[in-house]
Amino acid sequence: MNSVHSLQRPYRLKTVCMFFFVFFLSTTAMITLFWGDVPSVQAGEAKSRFIYIVKKGDTLGGIALHYKVSIKALKKWSKLSGDKIYKGQRLWIKSVSPGFYIVKSGDTLSEIALQANLPISRLRDLNRISGDRIYTGQKLKLGAARVPSKRPPIHVVRKGEALWDIAKQYNLSISEIKRRNQLKTDVITPGMTFKLCETAEKETAEEVEEELFEYKVMPGDNLSTIAQRFDVAVGLLRQLNGLKKSRIYPGQTLQLRPSSLDEAVYVVRSGETLSSIALKYRMNVSEIKRINDIDGSKIVVGQELRLKATRPHIHIVERGDALWEVAQAYDMKVADIKKLNELTSDRIYPGQELQLGIKPARRFGAYTVKKGDYLGRIARLHQMSVADLKRMNHMRTALIHPGDQLKVNPLLRKGREWLKIREINWDDLMGSSEGFKKIKTGNGPYYGSRPKASLQKNRRYYESAPLSLWNTFKRARKLQAAFDRKISRMGRLSNSLKGWHIVLDPGHGGLDPGAVVANLDGNGNTVYVVEDEYVYDIALRVYVMLRLHGADVTLTLLSPNHLIRHSDPPVQTFVNEKNEVYNSLGFNKGNKRAHWPIGGRNGNLSCRVDIARKAFKNVPQNRRIFLSFHADIDHSAPNAPLILYYRNRRTGKADCASKHFAKSMQAFLGAGTTIRGQNLLVLRNNPARIRVMLELRNLAYTDHAWALRFEELRQRDAEKVVRGLVSNSRPRHH
Ligand SMILES: [Zn+2]
């Protein structure tokens, strides 16, 4: 889903003046920033817009990343139609969410204060923080509560009032008021009424699950009651607060969650150097270099650096790790890890140190070097540092050859060997399908004659379907039927989902690619990730496993030319193909262009709900699940999966069954997963009992875009979803 657009507010008013002002002053590219001061907006928002002058080598993606805004927003603010920018060009930058800032991994309070142009003491006061500790995903207030949310829905024009006055009063642009009220001129008369409420509703629509970060000990509290209450392990409480024993005293402030500086892995951002990162984490440059086996001082944006050396007996939880995965990797029982670490639930947090016992059951995985591999990539895939990898394999140099066997961390056996899932022959599913011409490519296989390209060449590139809607649909059905026949010959993983009907909705597709995001390959070259293509691949993987667990499964969309795809090496990105069709005879037989899937307010997203309604016919209500798959691109959200359930914008009423389900999925999707209620079209009026949207990755972050491109990590995401569903289908004991 692309949720950035809803956060921007209009500015326009003084744009022209500012532009000339800056143009006049900035004779060289040395002067890059100007804080605009626009008097018509609220305090706190006034200093959130400025002009950036493009430097040599800048890209839109790089600038967006640096200022934590979306490329889409950047383009909108500066009215750019394409992606090309040139040296000296002036771009408008606005802070995305004026009143708030969501803490990202590696952020520090002082950096945020600097960026928001606030004294650090003010930032502390506003957010009732005593020290410098903040945590990833924390929502920080940057100003006093905003007035507009108390805005009355209707304004009656008073004598002497001009449209300008009303716009100013409600912090809206004139054109916005005109649009909302279908006003053609600027002339208004006393007594006229204007609708102004659209934005006010939007601001209360989202309910973020807020979690306490600190707690002041009350008389009668003890560590285990606090642990229970805040769903945090006693061991983690000790780790975070440097407690040797269990003694605490009333009035003591306890940190409840690891802060953004406690994480074990750091993803390099634009403009950072080894020394700036070392400074932030209070480490020595040499220490970081040693752990990561870096010779010089060169690091690239998106590179993952380990900040803590791996220790035997201990696993440091990383973003995306789930407890059951850790258990599996170290050949332990979940219950044993829970007992060892005094865990009260299955939730774990990034940065949390898990004891694995006195005798560490350190197993090694085996990895066969593939063509085009390099040590950094293999290390990254297995959540290791290059130094660890070299040490583990007694290597002197970084030289490897295809076919070499390497010992690796067991976690990345995560790939395919869980459960009996290892017995699924994925290659057979990708093998030739009856009557279809197969094209072999690095990112295939494909059937037919498309795509023509083996990777997404640029943001705008796409290939459309060569056939009519009706013929494309027939082809897609035939291909899917061949796939289904193969699945039905594969046996079963279990019968645990027997009787359940699950509708899988791959986000976007058809004419709507969703987010197309620039990302980097392992060599720092730009590659493009197309949201709909990737979520379709994950949805198909989930489809296979759910069927093998005995569920009935329906896909809302079908592709006419591919099934599950390989993408090895991951520089072979999927091409934006505008060829998926709705999986419904009714929507296609009319052969109308308007029936190609299309997103947005004026799209046909409701077709997805219709397909679900038909699929659920004769299925008991409590056996219906609807899952919509997306990859988010939201720079103001944490780099973690997000689960969305339906929440009515007007009444604030949430779909409780789905909310409950979302909470239970947190433990399966991994550390850092957040959940939120939102008014979403595909969930509204949806006849499923459980209906959620899964933003499996956040493409605003380089490491997530990377993970989406990597086949084994897509598989890992798919398995997490399936694992969660299987666990949820079990009867509960109260
Ligand atoms: Zn999406």
XYZ file of C-alpha atoms and ligand atoms in Angstrom:
735
model
C 0.000 0.000 0.000
C 1.137 3.489 -0.598
C 0.096 5.565 2.347
C 2.401 8.551 2.070
C 0.004 10.638 0.037
C -2.450 11.075 2.884
C 0.048 12.892 5.059
C 0.881 15.852 2.908
C -0.755 19.189 3.375
C -0.972 21.872 0.765
C 1.337 24.859 0.793
C 1.469 26.773 -2.503
C 0.892 30.263 -1.076
C 4.351 31.714 -0.909
C 6.054 29.239 -3.152
C 6.743 31.692 -5.904
C 8.233 34.349 -3.644
C 10.416 31.816 -1.881
C 11.665 30.500 -5.152
C 12.891 33.870 -6.315
C 14.332 34.650 -2.932
C 16.408 31.517 -3.010
C 17.326 31.938 -6.632
C 18.609 35.392 -5.881
C 20.752 34.339 -2.950
C 22.149 31.059 -4.065
C 24.634 31.900 -6.723
C 26.550 28.726 -6.044
C 25.446 25.255 -5.111
C 27.162 25.765 -1.769
C 24.030 27.180 -0.240
C 21.706 24.275 -0.215
C 19.057 24.836 2.389
C 16.596 27.552 3.154
C 14.031 27.347 5.821
C 10.868 28.832 4.499
C 8.777 30.820 6.887
C 5.200 30.781 5.780
C 3.012 32.793 8.136
C -0.301 31.146 7.363
C 0.409 27.836 9.033
C 0.565 26.581 12.602
C 3.667 26.757 14.726
C 5.745 23.624 14.394
C 4.754 23.363 10.808
C 6.141 26.723 9.792
C 9.716 25.534 9.614
C 9.031 22.252 7.907
C 9.520 23.348 4.304
C 12.612 24.398 2.491
C 14.369 24.266 -0.831
C 17.070 21.778 -1.669
C 19.443 22.501 -4.500
C 20.444 19.403 -6.422
C 24.121 18.538 -6.311
C 26.142 16.555 -8.799
C 25.423 12.837 -8.481
C 22.152 13.303 -6.584
C 19.227 11.065 -7.386
C 15.598 11.515 -6.407
C 15.820 8.307 -4.436
C 18.885 9.471 -2.540
C 17.347 12.805 -1.655
C 14.100 11.138 -0.605
C 15.999 8.731 1.599
C 18.027 11.493 3.184
C 15.036 13.633 4.081
C 12.888 10.627 4.918
C 10.180 11.532 2.458
C 8.761 9.565 -0.441
C 9.878 10.015 -4.020
C 6.242 10.517 -4.901
C 5.969 13.396 -2.437
C 9.214 14.941 -3.681
C 7.873 14.914 -7.200
C 4.546 16.330 -6.127
C 6.037 19.206 -4.133
C 8.239 20.280 -7.005
C 5.715 19.368 -9.699
C 8.097 16.968 -11.436
C 6.657 14.636 -14.023
C 9.666 12.386 -14.580
C 12.484 11.088 -12.430
C 15.261 13.135 -13.990
C 16.808 15.892 -11.927
C 19.761 18.071 -12.772
C 22.511 19.823 -10.880
C 21.347 23.195 -9.602
C 17.663 22.304 -9.788
C 15.602 23.462 -6.820
C 13.401 20.977 -5.055
C 10.864 21.668 -2.354
C 11.172 19.511 0.719
C 8.504 19.319 3.379
C 8.498 17.305 6.532
C 6.051 14.479 6.014
C 4.039 14.569 9.177
C 4.332 18.074 10.570
C 3.298 17.421 14.143
C 5.073 14.125 14.683
C 8.172 12.158 13.939
C 8.371 8.381 14.016
C 11.716 7.150 15.299
C 13.724 5.047 12.898
C 16.363 2.507 13.663
C 19.580 4.304 14.589
C 17.995 7.695 15.255
C 19.171 9.722 18.196
C 17.221 12.333 20.089
C 19.768 15.039 19.293
C 19.611 14.370 15.542
C 15.850 14.570 15.581
C 15.957 17.796 17.584
C 18.382 19.240 15.067
C 16.269 18.220 12.143
C 13.058 19.538 13.676
C 14.851 22.723 14.631
C 13.880 22.312 18.281
C 16.011 22.493 21.424
C 16.542 18.978 22.751
C 15.084 20.010 26.117
C 11.840 21.042 24.410
C 11.705 17.708 22.615
C 12.168 15.918 25.940
C 9.426 17.984 27.608
C 6.961 17.494 24.785
C 7.412 13.743 24.921
C 8.015 13.333 28.625
C 11.382 11.683 28.106
C 13.928 11.930 30.875
C 17.162 10.806 29.203
C 18.198 10.286 25.610
C 16.606 6.895 25.084
C 14.091 6.528 22.305
C 12.905 3.420 20.512
C 12.298 2.558 16.888
C 8.698 3.186 15.928
C 8.134 5.643 18.777
C 5.935 8.568 17.796
C 7.526 11.804 18.966
C 5.555 15.013 19.243
C 7.344 17.913 17.593
C 4.872 20.597 18.605
C 1.774 21.353 20.643
C -1.459 19.582 19.744
C -2.782 20.722 16.422
C -5.825 22.927 16.262
C -7.305 21.645 12.986
C -8.538 18.392 14.481
C -11.078 20.405 16.468
C -12.157 22.111 13.287
C -15.939 22.420 12.978
C -17.251 20.544 9.949
C -19.083 23.531 8.434
C -18.196 27.195 8.214
C -20.820 29.914 7.765
C -19.455 32.955 5.942
C -19.584 36.144 8.009
C -19.889 39.647 6.723
C -16.638 40.984 5.333
C -14.973 37.580 5.133
C -13.037 36.604 2.042
C -12.176 33.097 0.893
C -8.605 33.879 1.841
C -9.596 34.493 5.499
C -11.399 31.190 5.728
C -8.516 29.315 4.168
C -6.147 30.881 6.674
C -8.447 30.194 9.605
C -8.736 26.492 8.827
C -5.249 25.976 7.541
C -6.516 24.959 4.131
C -5.640 26.229 0.685
C -8.156 28.268 -1.262
C -8.225 25.711 -4.042
C -8.947 22.971 -1.551
C -11.972 24.809 -0.162
C -13.143 25.469 -3.699
C -12.722 21.856 -4.696
C -14.572 20.526 -1.675
C -17.469 22.871 -2.213
C -17.435 22.800 -5.999
C -16.966 26.540 -6.000
C -16.117 28.043 -9.384
C -15.146 31.594 -8.383
C -13.484 33.287 -5.439
C -16.543 35.437 -4.765
C -18.401 34.462 -1.609
C -21.356 36.042 0.196
C -22.324 36.140 3.895
C -24.460 33.193 4.946
C -22.868 30.733 2.535
C -21.781 27.449 4.151
C -18.640 25.524 3.414
C -17.723 21.911 4.080
C -14.332 21.693 5.733
C -14.312 18.346 7.510
C -12.516 15.973 5.161
C -9.091 16.529 6.678
C -10.335 16.545 10.239
C -11.661 13.022 9.764
C -8.454 11.839 8.237
C -6.492 12.949 11.251
C -8.419 10.790 13.661
C -8.732 7.838 11.303
C -5.560 6.081 12.256
C -5.050 4.439 15.540
C -1.451 3.631 16.199
C -0.785 0.945 18.723
C 1.262 2.872 21.226
C 3.490 1.069 23.594
C 5.002 2.351 26.795
C 8.747 2.716 26.661
C 9.448 3.554 30.280
C 7.698 2.748 33.505
C 8.013 4.253 36.956
C 7.989 1.528 39.601
C 5.060 1.707 42.048
C 5.028 0.336 45.614
C 4.244 -3.372 45.513
C 5.597 -3.922 41.986
C 8.143 -6.600 41.287
C 10.046 -7.490 38.130
C 7.854 -10.381 37.132
C 4.560 -8.509 37.525
C 5.973 -5.673 35.434
C 7.248 -8.167 32.851
C 3.813 -9.753 32.650
C 2.008 -6.472 32.394
C 4.110 -5.061 29.558
C 4.657 -8.309 27.705
C 8.396 -8.213 28.157
C 10.818 -10.819 29.502
C 12.347 -10.458 32.958
C 15.718 -11.122 31.366
C 15.209 -8.280 28.914
C 14.232 -5.944 31.759
C 17.496 -6.840 33.474
C 19.462 -6.429 30.243
C 18.014 -2.988 29.528
C 18.323 -1.624 33.026
C 21.629 -3.169 33.982
C 20.064 -5.058 36.896
C 22.077 -7.890 38.393
C 19.341 -9.098 40.674
C 15.608 -8.725 40.740
C 15.486 -5.890 43.269
C 13.728 -2.737 42.217
C 12.396 0.178 44.262
C 9.374 2.474 43.983
C 10.084 5.572 41.922
C 12.759 3.847 39.840
C 12.316 4.314 36.105
C 12.602 1.128 34.092
C 13.162 0.939 30.371
C 10.709 -1.577 28.920
C 11.867 -1.961 25.318
C 15.253 -1.940 23.606
C 15.956 1.512 22.216
C 16.942 2.181 18.636
C 20.562 2.141 19.762
C 20.351 -1.369 21.193
C 19.918 -3.085 17.839
C 22.607 -5.381 16.541
C 22.439 -4.413 12.895
C 22.590 -0.985 11.335
C 21.684 -0.087 7.762
C 23.873 2.668 6.344
C 22.022 5.794 5.243
C 22.923 8.378 2.669
C 25.662 10.756 3.802
C 26.921 8.578 6.638
C 30.495 7.582 7.298
C 31.999 4.901 9.481
C 33.027 7.522 11.997
C 29.585 9.137 12.205
C 28.060 5.719 12.851
C 30.717 4.870 15.419
C 30.045 8.147 17.201
C 26.323 7.495 17.286
C 26.725 4.062 18.815
C 29.612 5.071 21.099
C 31.919 2.564 19.446
C 35.393 2.730 17.942
C 35.696 2.812 14.182
C 38.228 0.005 14.461
C 35.714 -2.112 16.363
C 33.074 -1.747 13.628
C 35.710 -2.466 10.999
C 36.827 -5.572 12.812
C 33.329 -6.978 13.303
C 32.443 -6.321 9.676
C 35.820 -7.120 8.163
C 36.107 -3.775 6.421
C 39.587 -2.844 5.204
C 39.320 0.763 4.120
C 36.678 3.200 5.203
C 34.321 2.772 2.268
C 30.717 1.932 3.074
C 27.694 2.165 0.785
C 24.107 3.220 1.393
C 22.017 0.208 2.291
C 24.959 -1.808 3.580
C 24.202 -3.667 6.778
C 26.741 -3.334 9.526
C 26.824 -5.525 12.568
C 27.380 -3.563 15.720
C 27.758 -6.434 18.129
C 30.070 -9.374 17.786
C 28.326 -12.718 17.844
C 28.777 -14.510 21.129
C 28.227 -18.199 21.731
C 25.213 -19.045 23.932
C 23.478 -15.830 22.908
C 21.313 -14.845 19.992
C 20.746 -11.112 19.558
C 17.287 -10.640 18.111
C 17.224 -8.846 14.782
C 14.355 -7.154 13.090
C 12.191 -9.837 11.506
C 13.328 -12.706 13.741
C 10.523 -14.701 15.306
C 10.948 -16.830 18.397
C 9.955 -20.061 16.670
C 12.564 -19.408 13.976
C 15.284 -18.902 16.545
C 14.265 -22.120 18.273
C 14.317 -24.005 15.017
C 17.671 -22.599 13.992
C 19.378 -23.662 17.210
C 17.538 -26.944 17.408
C 15.765 -26.003 20.612
C 12.182 -26.041 21.802
C 10.310 -22.736 21.979
C 9.287 -23.649 25.511
C 12.916 -24.120 26.546
C 14.016 -20.739 25.201
C 11.036 -19.156 26.919
C 11.923 -20.791 30.201
C 15.615 -19.912 29.967
C 14.797 -16.299 29.246
C 11.743 -15.997 31.488
C 9.633 -14.960 28.491
C 5.977 -14.403 29.255
C 4.886 -14.612 25.615
C 6.250 -15.332 22.138
C 6.989 -11.685 21.428
C 10.624 -10.722 21.134
C 12.200 -7.352 20.394
C 15.075 -6.257 18.153
C 18.189 -5.968 20.288
C 16.948 -8.439 22.899
C 19.596 -10.952 23.913
C 18.315 -14.502 24.138
C 20.197 -17.069 26.210
C 20.515 -20.358 24.397
C 21.704 -22.397 27.360
C 25.030 -23.258 28.919
C 25.942 -25.668 26.181
C 25.137 -23.718 23.089
C 23.503 -25.910 20.518
C 25.360 -24.029 17.830
C 24.606 -25.761 14.625
C 25.963 -24.798 11.306
C 24.183 -24.587 8.037
C 25.775 -25.347 4.710
C 25.729 -22.971 1.806
C 26.798 -23.727 -1.730
C 28.358 -20.732 -3.454
C 26.461 -19.681 -6.550
C 27.587 -17.841 -9.634
C 27.897 -14.139 -8.917
C 28.014 -14.572 -5.137
C 30.376 -12.587 -2.979
C 31.115 -12.920 0.708
C 29.228 -9.786 1.755
C 26.041 -11.070 0.222
C 26.342 -14.526 1.730
C 27.100 -13.031 5.139
C 24.122 -10.719 4.882
C 21.822 -13.514 3.874
C 22.841 -15.521 6.887
C 22.835 -12.635 9.313
C 26.537 -12.814 9.924
C 29.445 -10.456 9.609
C 31.978 -11.177 6.871
C 34.546 -11.651 9.645
C 32.392 -14.346 11.275
C 31.958 -16.065 7.958
C 35.673 -16.067 7.240
C 36.541 -17.244 10.718
C 33.958 -19.995 10.655
C 35.412 -21.262 7.379
C 39.085 -20.633 8.199
C 39.437 -18.360 5.187
C 42.353 -16.015 4.673
C 40.984 -14.169 1.654
C 37.518 -13.315 0.436
C 37.977 -15.465 -2.658
C 35.149 -17.925 -3.348
C 34.140 -20.022 -6.320
C 30.786 -21.356 -7.486
C 30.220 -24.766 -5.969
C 32.270 -24.081 -2.811
C 30.614 -25.262 0.374
C 30.591 -22.779 3.224
C 29.639 -23.188 6.842
C 27.121 -20.531 7.731
C 24.945 -19.449 10.633
C 22.033 -21.795 11.002
C 19.418 -19.050 10.919
C 19.418 -18.957 7.210
C 18.399 -22.483 7.002
C 15.350 -20.337 7.437
C 15.026 -20.625 3.717
C 13.490 -23.909 2.835
C 14.036 -26.452 5.450
C 11.451 -25.716 8.083
C 8.915 -28.258 9.064
C 8.313 -30.644 6.269
C 8.154 -27.722 3.941
C 11.591 -28.881 2.844
C 9.870 -31.668 1.005
C 8.025 -29.321 -1.289
C 9.595 -29.494 -4.703
C 9.449 -25.853 -5.707
C 11.390 -26.502 -8.854
C 8.725 -28.885 -10.004
C 6.090 -26.204 -9.452
C 8.144 -23.895 -11.609
C 8.770 -26.608 -14.159
C 7.108 -26.791 -17.517
C 3.359 -26.534 -17.501
C 1.309 -28.518 -19.971
C 0.947 -26.772 -23.297
C 2.789 -23.602 -22.324
C 5.889 -22.382 -24.046
C 8.468 -21.813 -21.360
C 10.947 -18.936 -21.393
C 13.955 -19.469 -19.186
C 15.338 -16.300 -17.644
C 17.169 -15.386 -14.489
C 13.964 -14.086 -12.998
C 11.607 -16.692 -14.383
C 10.359 -19.054 -15.535
C 7.731 -17.387 -17.701
C 5.240 -18.928 -20.074
C 4.480 -17.450 -23.478
C 6.594 -14.702 -25.002
C 6.823 -12.099 -22.242
C 8.372 -10.227 -20.593
C 10.816 -8.992 -23.182
C 13.176 -7.605 -20.544
C 14.909 -9.575 -17.832
C 14.771 -6.760 -15.322
C 12.930 -3.538 -14.576
C 14.986 -1.016 -16.556
C 13.734 2.130 -14.916
C 10.810 3.338 -12.896
C 8.560 3.934 -15.874
C 9.201 0.751 -17.812
C 6.317 -1.689 -18.212
C 4.997 -4.349 -20.548
C 1.319 -4.769 -21.181
C -0.611 -7.894 -22.052
C -0.522 -8.810 -25.767
C -3.995 -10.386 -25.634
C -7.459 -9.003 -24.983
C -8.784 -9.054 -21.427
C -10.915 -12.120 -22.117
C -8.116 -14.094 -23.770
C -5.667 -13.070 -21.087
C -8.103 -14.341 -18.471
C -8.573 -17.673 -20.249
C -4.822 -18.109 -20.473
C -4.306 -17.165 -16.824
C -6.947 -19.691 -15.743
C -5.334 -22.435 -17.809
C -1.909 -21.729 -16.365
C -3.287 -21.678 -12.836
C -5.127 -24.965 -13.416
C -1.877 -26.667 -14.458
C -0.247 -25.281 -11.320
C -3.136 -26.540 -9.168
C -2.846 -30.034 -10.632
C 0.812 -30.109 -9.645
C 0.028 -28.978 -6.116
C -2.639 -31.612 -5.692
C -0.106 -34.319 -6.524
C 2.301 -33.132 -3.833
C 0.793 -34.656 -0.718
C 0.124 -32.671 2.458
C 1.968 -30.807 5.109
C -0.916 -31.301 7.494
C -4.643 -31.167 7.681
C -4.709 -28.299 10.115
C -6.467 -25.891 7.778
C -9.073 -28.326 6.561
C -12.454 -26.634 6.397
C -10.958 -23.139 6.192
C -11.354 -20.978 3.140
C -8.674 -18.371 2.665
C -8.805 -15.669 0.019
C -5.396 -14.304 -0.907
C -5.364 -10.884 -2.463
C -2.062 -9.889 -4.069
C -2.037 -6.079 -3.834
C -2.252 -3.908 -6.955
C -1.624 -5.842 -10.197
C -3.250 -5.346 -13.572
C -2.799 -1.735 -14.610
C -1.651 -0.709 -11.126
C 1.917 -1.691 -10.218
C 1.798 -0.197 -6.718
C 5.105 1.219 -5.573
C 8.052 1.153 -7.983
C 11.091 1.851 -5.866
C 14.747 2.335 -6.673
C 16.994 0.075 -4.664
C 20.627 -0.923 -4.706
C 22.162 -4.239 -5.603
C 25.173 -5.546 -3.692
C 27.529 -3.429 -5.807
C 25.751 -0.147 -5.271
C 24.020 -0.159 -8.669
C 20.400 0.949 -8.899
C 17.723 -1.687 -9.423
C 13.958 -1.202 -9.336
C 11.456 -3.093 -7.230
C 7.857 -3.304 -8.459
C 5.465 -3.914 -5.565
C 2.723 -5.865 -7.338
C 5.124 -8.311 -8.975
C 6.760 -9.185 -5.685
C 3.634 -9.523 -3.597
C 2.152 -11.768 -6.287
C 5.129 -14.080 -5.924
C 4.741 -14.187 -2.134
C 0.984 -14.728 -2.401
C 1.573 -17.733 -4.684
C 4.054 -19.234 -2.235
C 1.526 -18.805 0.570
C -1.122 -20.293 -1.730
C 0.882 -23.481 -2.223
C 1.602 -24.014 1.467
C -1.945 -23.279 2.611
C -3.302 -25.788 0.132
C -0.797 -28.332 1.383
C -2.131 -27.704 4.883
C -5.580 -28.643 3.619
C -7.159 -25.205 3.151
C -9.345 -24.103 0.283
C -7.650 -21.084 -1.226
C -8.778 -18.492 -3.753
C -6.606 -15.863 -5.401
C -8.243 -12.576 -6.350
C -5.801 -11.991 -9.221
C -4.120 -14.250 -11.764
C -1.194 -13.732 -14.093
C -1.279 -15.185 -17.630
C 2.454 -15.746 -17.940
C 4.087 -16.655 -14.695
C 3.748 -18.578 -11.470
C 6.316 -18.610 -8.705
C 9.556 -17.135 -9.975
C 13.216 -17.539 -9.277
C 15.239 -14.394 -8.938
C 18.729 -15.564 -8.502
C 20.925 -13.562 -8.449
C 18.657 -10.874 -7.035
C 19.876 -8.214 -9.443
C 17.328 -9.742 -11.824
C 14.343 -7.674 -10.765
C 10.803 -8.473 -11.858
C 9.427 -6.439 -14.725
C 6.293 -4.341 -14.268
C 3.836 -6.365 -16.312
C 0.377 -4.923 -16.626
C -1.213 -8.254 -17.352
C -2.847 -9.640 -14.194
C -6.594 -10.133 -14.380
C -9.323 -10.590 -11.806
C -9.931 -14.225 -11.036
C -13.579 -14.079 -12.006
C -15.398 -15.093 -15.138
C -17.951 -12.336 -14.676
C -15.451 -9.491 -14.623
C -13.700 -10.624 -17.788
C -16.263 -11.976 -20.206
C -17.433 -8.485 -21.130
C -13.900 -7.893 -22.391
C -13.994 -4.312 -21.154
C -10.858 -2.286 -20.611
C -12.340 -0.930 -17.380
C -12.223 -4.453 -15.944
C -8.461 -4.676 -15.888
C -7.505 -4.359 -12.216
C -6.885 -0.761 -11.318
C -6.293 0.798 -7.919
C -7.093 4.058 -6.245
C -10.294 5.796 -5.352
C -11.694 5.541 -8.864
C -10.364 2.060 -9.475
C -12.186 -1.233 -9.145
C -10.820 -2.491 -5.822
C -14.300 -3.619 -4.821
C -14.004 -6.451 -7.374
C -11.639 -8.086 -4.885
C -14.325 -8.027 -2.215
C -16.850 -9.438 -4.720
C -14.525 -12.313 -5.553
C -14.150 -13.027 -1.826
C -17.923 -12.944 -1.333
C -18.432 -15.562 -4.039
C -15.590 -17.711 -2.718
C -16.984 -17.649 0.828
C -20.453 -18.736 -0.222
C -21.382 -21.846 1.813
C -18.308 -21.430 4.044
C -19.110 -21.001 7.746
C -18.416 -17.444 8.838
C -15.777 -18.438 11.380
C -13.755 -20.274 8.738
C -13.260 -17.334 6.390
C -9.994 -15.444 6.127
C -9.066 -12.667 3.710
C -5.421 -11.593 3.412
C -4.288 -8.745 1.210
C -0.555 -8.680 0.462
C 1.358 -5.464 0.025
C 4.758 -3.940 0.494
C 4.516 -0.517 2.048
C 6.493 2.544 1.121
C 6.225 4.785 4.132
C 9.199 6.778 5.326
C 7.456 7.727 8.538
C 6.908 4.114 9.626
C 9.414 1.685 11.144
C 11.286 -0.765 8.935
C 9.154 -3.680 9.996
C 6.054 -5.487 8.778
C 2.732 -3.782 9.389
C -0.624 -5.509 9.849
C -3.706 -3.426 9.148
C -7.210 -4.272 10.277
C -10.390 -2.429 9.456
C -11.338 0.537 11.539
C -14.228 2.828 10.702
C -13.064 6.377 10.191
C -16.224 8.020 11.437
C -17.242 5.865 14.374
C -13.755 4.682 15.303
C -15.163 1.192 15.678
C -12.574 -1.491 15.010
C -13.018 -4.989 13.618
C -12.100 -6.785 16.835
C -11.690 -10.315 15.465
C -9.194 -9.092 12.891
C -7.421 -6.899 15.420
C -7.042 -9.898 17.696
C -5.749 -11.968 14.788
C -3.278 -9.219 13.876
C -1.937 -9.237 17.415
C -1.453 -12.984 17.334
C 0.401 -12.694 14.015
C 2.963 -10.359 15.571
C 4.836 -13.290 17.090
C 5.009 -15.005 13.700
C 5.947 -12.121 11.451
C 8.872 -11.284 13.663
C 10.329 -8.715 15.994
C 9.269 -5.160 15.289
C 5.943 -5.966 13.612
C 3.365 -3.258 14.234
C -0.410 -3.245 13.856
C -2.870 -0.478 13.128
C -6.527 0.124 12.388
C -7.381 1.840 9.130
C -10.335 2.507 6.895
C -9.422 0.350 3.907
C -11.591 -0.378 0.932
C -10.650 -4.028 0.467
C -11.461 -4.729 4.107
C -14.644 -2.716 4.329
C -17.829 -4.743 3.641
C -15.639 -7.782 3.291
C -17.526 -10.939 4.321
C -14.499 -12.636 5.905
C -14.400 -13.025 9.658
C -10.702 -12.305 9.645
C -9.614 -9.726 7.087
C -6.298 -7.991 7.238
C -3.819 -6.272 4.999
C -0.217 -7.349 5.407
C 2.459 -4.836 4.515
C 5.146 -7.473 4.557
C 8.015 -5.112 3.853
C 8.540 -1.372 3.912
C 10.207 -0.379 0.647
C 11.204 2.956 2.131
C 14.092 1.007 3.627
C 16.897 -0.346 1.504
C 17.199 -3.568 3.463
C 13.508 -4.348 3.031
C 13.569 -3.710 -0.695
C 16.590 -5.959 -0.798
C 14.785 -8.691 1.116
C 11.852 -8.539 -1.246
C 14.144 -9.082 -4.210
C 15.758 -12.072 -2.647
C 13.881 -15.267 -3.351
C 14.808 -17.061 -0.161
C 13.672 -14.133 1.930
C 10.350 -13.926 0.088
C 9.969 -17.587 0.870
C 10.777 -16.838 4.497
C 8.056 -14.171 4.609
C 5.558 -16.552 3.032
C 6.374 -19.255 5.564
C 5.918 -16.827 8.435
C 2.412 -16.006 7.261
C 1.537 -19.674 6.860
C 2.949 -20.572 10.248
C 0.828 -17.854 11.846
C -2.316 -19.037 10.066
C -1.789 -22.648 11.050
C -1.282 -21.649 14.669
C -4.364 -19.447 14.615
C -6.562 -22.204 13.272
C -5.987 -24.343 16.354
C -8.735 -24.340 18.938
C -7.869 -22.139 21.866
C -7.874 -23.188 25.492
C -8.978 -20.534 27.900
Zn 0.439 -1.544 -1.829
